Coordinates of C-alpha atoms and ligand atoms in Angstrom, one line a residue:
M102 CA -2.0 41.5 -13.6
T103 CA 0.9 43.4 -12.0
T104 CA 1.2 44.7 -8.5
A105 CA 2.3 48.3 -8.0
T106 CA 5.6 48.5 -6.3
V107 CA 6.4 51.0 -3.6
D108 CA 10.0 52.1 -3.5
R109 CA 9.6 54.3 -0.4
P110 CA 8.3 53.4 3.0
A111 CA 4.8 54.6 3.9
E112 CA 4.8 58.2 5.1
K113 CA 4.6 58.5 8.9
P114 CA 2.4 61.3 10.3
L115 CA 3.6 64.0 12.6
H116 CA 3.0 63.2 16.3
E117 CA 2.0 65.9 18.8
D118 CA 4.9 64.8 21.0
P119 CA 8.1 65.9 19.3
A120 CA 10.0 63.1 20.9
R121 CA 7.7 60.6 19.1
S122 CA 7.3 62.5 15.8
Y123 CA 8.8 62.2 12.4
T124 CA 9.6 65.3 10.4
L125 CA 7.5 66.5 7.5
S126 CA 8.2 64.2 4.6
A127 CA 10.4 65.3 1.6
R128 CA 7.5 65.9 -0.8
Y129 CA 6.4 68.9 1.4
Y130 CA 9.5 70.7 0.3
T131 CA 9.5 69.8 -3.4
A132 CA 6.0 69.1 -4.8
P133 CA 4.4 71.9 -6.8
E134 CA 1.1 70.5 -5.6
I135 CA 2.0 71.2 -2.0
Y136 CA 3.2 74.7 -2.9
D137 CA -0.1 75.4 -4.6
R138 CA -2.0 74.3 -1.5
E139 CA 0.3 76.5 0.7
R140 CA -0.5 79.5 -1.5
E141 CA -4.2 79.2 -0.7
A142 CA -4.0 77.8 2.9
I143 CA -1.1 79.7 4.2
F144 CA -0.1 82.8 2.1
Y145 CA -3.6 84.0 1.3
R146 CA -4.6 83.7 4.9
S147 CA -1.6 84.7 7.1
W148 CA -0.1 88.0 8.2
I149 CA 2.8 88.8 5.8
Y150 CA 5.4 91.4 6.5
A151 CA 5.1 94.4 4.2
G152 CA 7.7 96.8 5.5
H153 CA 8.7 99.4 8.2
V154 CA 6.5 102.4 9.0
E155 CA 9.6 104.7 8.6
E156 CA 9.1 104.3 4.8
L157 CA 5.5 105.2 5.0
R158 CA 5.4 108.4 7.1
E159 CA 4.4 111.0 4.5
P160 CA 1.1 111.2 2.6
G161 CA 1.5 109.4 -0.7
S162 CA 4.5 107.3 0.4
Y163 CA 4.0 103.6 -0.6
I164 CA 5.7 100.2 -0.7
T165 CA 4.7 97.3 -2.9
V166 CA 4.7 93.7 -1.5
P167 CA 4.6 90.4 -3.4
V168 CA 2.7 87.6 -1.9
I169 CA 3.4 84.6 -4.1
D170 CA 1.5 85.6 -7.3
Q171 CA -0.3 88.6 -5.8
N172 CA 1.0 92.1 -5.9
L173 CA 0.0 94.4 -3.1
A174 CA 0.6 98.0 -2.2
V175 CA 0.5 99.8 1.2
I176 CA 0.1 103.6 0.9
R177 CA -0.5 106.5 3.3
G178 CA -3.5 108.6 2.4
K179 CA -3.8 112.4 2.5
D180 CA -5.9 111.8 5.7
G181 CA -2.9 110.2 7.3
R182 CA -4.3 106.7 7.3
L183 CA -2.4 103.7 6.0
R184 CA -4.3 101.5 3.6
A185 CA -3.4 98.4 1.6
F186 CA -4.7 97.4 -1.8
Y187 CA -4.3 94.8 -4.5
N188 CA -1.8 96.7 -6.8
V189 CA -3.8 96.2 -9.9
C190 CA -5.6 98.7 -12.2
Q191 CA -9.4 98.1 -12.5
H192 CA -9.4 98.9 -16.2
R193 CA -7.4 96.1 -17.8
A194 CA -5.3 94.8 -14.9
H195 CA -1.9 96.6 -15.4
E196 CA 0.2 96.8 -12.3
L197 CA -0.1 100.3 -10.7
L198 CA 2.8 101.1 -8.4
R199 CA 6.3 99.8 -8.6
G200 CA 8.9 99.3 -5.9
R201 CA 8.6 102.0 -3.3
G202 CA 8.4 105.7 -3.3
R203 CA 6.0 108.7 -3.0
T204 CA 3.2 109.9 -5.3
P205 CA 0.4 112.5 -5.0
V206 CA -2.0 110.2 -7.0
I207 CA -1.9 106.6 -8.2
T208 CA -1.7 106.7 -12.0
C209 CA -1.7 103.6 -14.2
P210 CA 1.2 103.5 -16.7
Y211 CA -1.0 101.8 -19.3
H212 CA -4.0 104.1 -20.2
A213 CA -3.5 106.6 -17.3
W214 CA -6.6 105.9 -15.2
S215 CA -5.8 107.6 -11.9
Y216 CA -6.9 106.8 -8.3
H217 CA -7.0 108.8 -5.1
L218 CA -4.6 107.6 -2.4
D219 CA -7.6 106.2 -0.6
G220 CA -8.3 103.9 -3.6
R221 CA -11.3 105.8 -5.2
L222 CA -11.2 106.1 -9.0
R223 CA -10.3 109.7 -9.8
T224 CA -10.1 109.9 -13.6
A225 CA -10.7 107.4 -16.5
R226 CA -10.0 109.1 -19.8
G227 CA -13.0 108.9 -22.1
S228 CA -15.3 107.3 -19.6
Q229 CA -17.8 110.1 -20.0
N230 CA -18.7 108.6 -23.4
V231 CA -19.4 105.2 -21.9
E232 CA -23.0 104.4 -21.0
G233 CA -23.6 103.8 -17.3
F234 CA -19.9 104.0 -16.4
D235 CA -19.9 104.1 -12.6
A236 CA -16.6 105.2 -11.1
D237 CA -17.6 103.7 -7.7
E238 CA -17.5 100.3 -9.3
F239 CA -13.8 100.6 -10.1
C240 CA -12.2 101.5 -6.8
L241 CA -9.1 99.7 -5.8
K242 CA -9.7 96.4 -3.9
G243 CA -8.7 96.8 -0.3
I244 CA -7.1 94.2 1.9
Q245 CA -6.4 94.0 5.6
M246 CA -3.3 95.8 7.0
E247 CA -2.0 96.2 10.5
E248 CA 0.6 98.2 12.3
F249 CA 2.5 96.0 14.7
G250 CA 4.9 98.2 16.5
P251 CA 6.9 100.0 13.8
F252 CA 6.2 97.1 11.4
V253 CA 3.4 96.9 8.8
F254 CA 1.8 93.6 7.9
V255 CA -0.9 92.7 5.3
N256 CA -3.4 89.8 5.1
L257 CA -5.4 88.8 2.0
D258 CA -8.0 87.1 4.2
P259 CA -10.7 89.6 5.1
D260 CA -11.8 87.4 8.0
A261 CA -8.3 87.0 9.6
A262 CA -8.1 87.8 13.3
P263 CA -5.8 90.8 14.1
L264 CA -2.1 89.9 14.3
A265 CA -1.8 91.5 17.7
Q266 CA -4.4 89.0 18.8
Q267 CA -2.9 86.0 17.1
A268 CA 0.6 86.8 18.3
G269 CA -0.3 88.3 21.7
G270 CA 2.9 88.9 23.7
L271 CA 5.3 89.0 20.8
L272 CA 5.5 92.8 20.6
D273 CA 6.1 93.1 24.3
E274 CA 8.9 90.6 23.9
L275 CA 10.5 92.5 21.0
R276 CA 10.4 95.7 23.0
R277 CA 11.7 94.0 26.1
Y278 CA 14.8 92.6 24.3
A279 CA 15.2 95.6 21.9
P280 CA 14.0 98.7 23.9
E281 CA 15.1 101.1 21.1
L282 CA 12.9 99.2 18.6
D283 CA 10.7 102.1 17.6
T284 CA 13.6 104.6 17.1
L285 CA 16.1 102.5 15.1
T286 CA 16.5 103.3 11.4
K287 CA 17.4 101.2 8.4
V288 CA 21.0 101.2 7.3
Q289 CA 21.2 98.4 4.8
T290 CA 19.1 95.7 3.1
A291 CA 20.7 92.5 2.0
T292 CA 18.8 90.2 -0.5
F293 CA 19.7 86.6 -1.4
E294 CA 18.0 84.2 -3.7
V295 CA 18.2 80.8 -2.1
K296 CA 17.6 77.6 -4.1
A297 CA 15.5 76.0 -1.4
N298 CA 11.9 75.8 -0.3
W299 CA 10.9 78.5 2.2
K300 CA 10.3 75.9 4.9
V301 CA 13.9 74.6 4.7
I302 CA 15.0 78.1 5.6
V303 CA 12.5 78.4 8.4
D304 CA 13.5 74.9 9.8
N305 CA 17.1 76.0 9.8
F306 CA 16.3 79.2 11.6
L307 CA 14.3 77.4 14.3
E308 CA 17.1 75.3 15.7
C309 CA 20.7 75.8 16.9
Y310 CA 21.5 72.1 16.8
H311 CA 23.5 73.0 13.7
C312 CA 25.2 76.0 15.3
E313 CA 28.2 74.1 16.8
P314 CA 29.2 72.2 13.7
A315 CA 28.2 74.9 11.1
H316 CA 28.8 78.3 12.7
P317 CA 32.1 78.4 14.5
A318 CA 32.1 82.2 15.0
F319 CA 28.4 82.5 15.9
V320 CA 28.8 80.0 18.9
Q321 CA 31.5 82.4 20.3
L322 CA 29.3 85.5 19.7
V323 CA 26.3 84.1 21.6
D324 CA 26.5 81.7 24.5
M325 CA 25.3 78.3 23.5
D326 CA 24.8 77.0 27.1
T327 CA 22.1 79.6 27.7
Y328 CA 20.4 79.3 24.2
R329 CA 16.8 78.4 24.7
S330 CA 13.8 78.1 22.4
V331 CA 10.2 78.6 23.5
T332 CA 7.2 78.0 21.3
H333 CA 4.0 80.0 21.4
D334 CA 1.0 79.5 19.1
I335 CA 2.2 81.2 15.9
Y336 CA 5.6 82.4 17.0
S337 CA 8.7 81.2 18.8
T338 CA 11.4 82.9 20.8
H339 CA 15.0 81.9 20.8
V340 CA 17.2 83.8 23.4
S341 CA 20.8 83.4 24.6
R342 CA 23.2 85.5 26.6
S343 CA 26.1 87.2 24.9
G344 CA 29.1 85.2 24.4
R345 CA 32.7 86.5 24.1
P346 CA 33.1 90.2 23.1
D347 CA 36.4 89.3 21.4
N348 CA 34.8 86.5 19.3
K349 CA 35.6 85.7 15.6
A350 CA 32.2 87.1 14.3
Y351 CA 32.6 90.7 15.3
K352 CA 33.9 92.6 18.3
F353 CA 31.5 94.4 20.6
D354 CA 31.8 96.4 23.8
P355 CA 31.0 94.2 26.8
K356 CA 29.2 97.2 28.3
S357 CA 27.0 97.8 25.3
E358 CA 23.2 98.1 25.2
S359 CA 22.4 94.6 24.1
Q360 CA 23.7 91.7 26.1
I361 CA 21.7 89.0 24.4
G362 CA 21.1 87.3 21.1
A363 CA 17.4 87.2 20.6
F364 CA 15.6 85.6 17.6
W365 CA 11.9 85.2 16.8
H366 CA 10.0 83.4 14.1
L367 CA 6.5 84.6 13.3
W368 CA 4.4 82.3 11.2
P369 CA 4.8 81.9 8.3
T370 CA 7.8 83.7 6.8
M371 CA 8.9 86.5 9.2
T372 CA 11.7 86.5 11.6
F373 CA 13.2 89.2 13.9
N374 CA 16.7 89.3 15.2
A375 CA 18.7 91.3 17.7
T376 CA 22.4 90.4 18.3
P377 CA 24.9 91.4 21.0
G378 CA 26.5 94.9 20.9
E379 CA 25.1 98.3 20.2
A380 CA 21.3 98.6 19.8
N381 CA 20.3 96.8 16.6
F382 CA 17.4 95.0 15.0
E383 CA 16.9 92.9 11.9
P384 CA 13.7 91.9 10.2
F385 CA 14.7 88.9 8.2
Y386 CA 11.9 87.6 5.9
L387 CA 11.2 85.3 3.1
Q388 CA 9.3 85.7 -0.2
P389 CA 8.8 82.3 -1.9
L390 CA 9.4 82.5 -5.7
G391 CA 8.5 78.9 -6.3
P392 CA 8.5 75.5 -4.6
E393 CA 12.3 75.5 -4.6
R394 CA 13.4 79.1 -4.8
T395 CA 13.0 81.7 -2.1
L396 CA 14.0 85.4 -1.8
Q397 CA 15.6 86.1 1.6
I398 CA 15.7 89.7 2.7
T399 CA 17.4 91.2 5.7
D400 CA 17.0 94.8 6.8
Y401 CA 19.6 96.1 9.3
Y402 CA 18.5 98.8 11.7
F403 CA 20.7 100.8 14.0
A404 CA 20.4 104.0 16.1
G405 CA 21.7 106.1 13.2
T406 CA 22.7 105.8 9.6
E407 CA 26.4 106.4 10.0
M408 CA 28.4 103.4 8.8
T409 CA 31.0 102.9 11.6
E410 CA 33.7 100.4 11.4
Q411 CA 32.0 98.3 14.0
R412 CA 28.7 98.3 12.1
Q413 CA 30.5 97.4 8.9
A414 CA 32.2 94.5 10.7
R415 CA 28.8 93.2 11.9
L416 CA 27.2 93.5 8.4
D417 CA 30.3 91.8 6.8
Y418 CA 30.0 88.9 9.3
A419 CA 26.2 88.6 8.8
N420 CA 26.2 88.9 5.0
D421 CA 29.5 87.3 4.0
V422 CA 29.8 84.5 6.6
L423 CA 26.7 83.6 8.6
T424 CA 24.2 83.9 5.8
I425 CA 26.5 82.0 3.4
E426 CA 26.9 79.2 5.9
D427 CA 23.2 78.9 6.4
N428 CA 22.3 79.2 2.7
N429 CA 24.8 76.5 1.8
L430 CA 23.2 74.2 4.4
C431 CA 19.7 75.0 3.1
E432 CA 20.6 74.4 -0.6
S433 CA 22.3 71.1 0.3
V434 CA 19.2 70.0 2.2
Q435 CA 17.0 71.0 -0.8
R436 CA 19.1 68.8 -3.1
G437 CA 18.9 66.0 -0.5
L438 CA 15.2 66.2 -0.3
H439 CA 15.1 65.0 -3.9
S440 CA 17.2 61.9 -3.1
R441 CA 15.5 58.6 -3.5
G442 CA 17.5 57.7 -0.4
Y443 CA 15.6 60.0 1.9
S444 CA 12.0 60.4 3.0
Q445 CA 11.6 61.6 6.6
G446 CA 13.8 62.1 9.7
R447 CA 13.3 62.4 13.5
F448 CA 13.6 65.5 15.7
I449 CA 16.4 65.5 18.2
V450 CA 14.7 66.8 21.3
D451 CA 15.3 66.7 25.1
R452 CA 13.1 67.2 28.1
E453 CA 15.2 70.2 29.2
R454 CA 14.7 71.9 25.9
T455 CA 18.5 72.6 25.7
Q456 CA 20.3 74.5 22.9
I457 CA 20.4 71.4 20.7
S458 CA 16.7 70.6 21.0
E459 CA 14.6 70.8 17.7
H460 CA 11.2 71.2 19.3
A461 CA 10.6 74.5 17.6
V462 CA 11.0 72.9 14.2
H463 CA 8.5 70.3 15.2
H464 CA 6.1 73.0 16.3
F465 CA 6.5 74.7 12.9
H466 CA 5.9 71.4 11.1
R467 CA 2.7 71.1 13.1
L468 CA 1.6 74.6 12.1
V469 CA 2.2 73.7 8.4
A470 CA 0.2 70.5 8.7
R471 CA -2.6 72.3 10.6
A472 CA -2.8 75.0 7.9
L473 CA -2.9 72.4 5.1
G474 CA -5.4 70.3 7.0
D475 CA -3.1 67.3 6.7
Ligands
FES564 S1 -5.0 99.0 -17.5 FE1 -4.7 100.8 -16.2 S2 -5.5 102.4 -17.4 FE2 -5.8 100.7 -18.6
FE2_565 FE1 22.3 78.8 11.1

């Protein structure tokens, strides 16, 4: 009889105290089995960012939203109400709406069943010949949606508590640090496919321990000595004073509206960002494509759509420097998580919660474990 050999040390659990806790173990970032459990326990139950209300102002305007393997649509009705549905035809399951746009009725591209904007079945060719065909049986299946300031979120869990209740205080914070939040308009969207688990990208967002070694220009743009992270239940706040206006990231007027760098993570895959300079705001959010691939989307909002030299410089820095620096880190970590020479690390934290403290990463790992029941 042979004895099974264990070539990795036993997994150590998360501790409620970040100073005594190990990190989530590597398998959480690589195993398809964990990803499947996350789909049910996290993505089918949490508030997921759908888009900005400025794209949904007119009756019939819509956006589609992927949530792992589910395809959803948010659409404004003729009555002015926003509704969200599973984006699937009730005949034989063809996808209904694509991308984003505006339509007077929802018509399926396959056999042309059509639906009212409120989800009621409107026409089904030939159904008058079908015994007992009941149009009411084939309305689109609705899901929860919520307007959170100018942002629209969806939730597949019919019993989920409202986002405003779960993340009480977040909207007030966003408006406090970005007072123009409700009037800014989208100027550009940048999309990257990152070869990393979605949690690697969130982990990286949640600490600035890596900022000094990895982001030489960013640590001039925002002042590291004042960078502080505060965790709340399902969100965290990361705020710092402006750094040098003549930094290597982009120049900004020292008298401009925004004198801070403020960054928020909202469980599970949403972040909001405001950086020093003229009024600006960036929803930055993740759409997992698989256990080790994630779509990363950043929408840039300013007070008008004109592309000034200064705005271009900001976007160039964000898209061509900062994002690349971060994505290279995340992809290297993802490869490292497969190493037979790694299993778990420790969080670097301090009592003062200084700029290098990783307590917000620990908080996020605890949310993951809580959601999975681990
Ligand atoms: S699947 Fe939509 S009309 Fe047939
Ligand atoms: Fe970073």
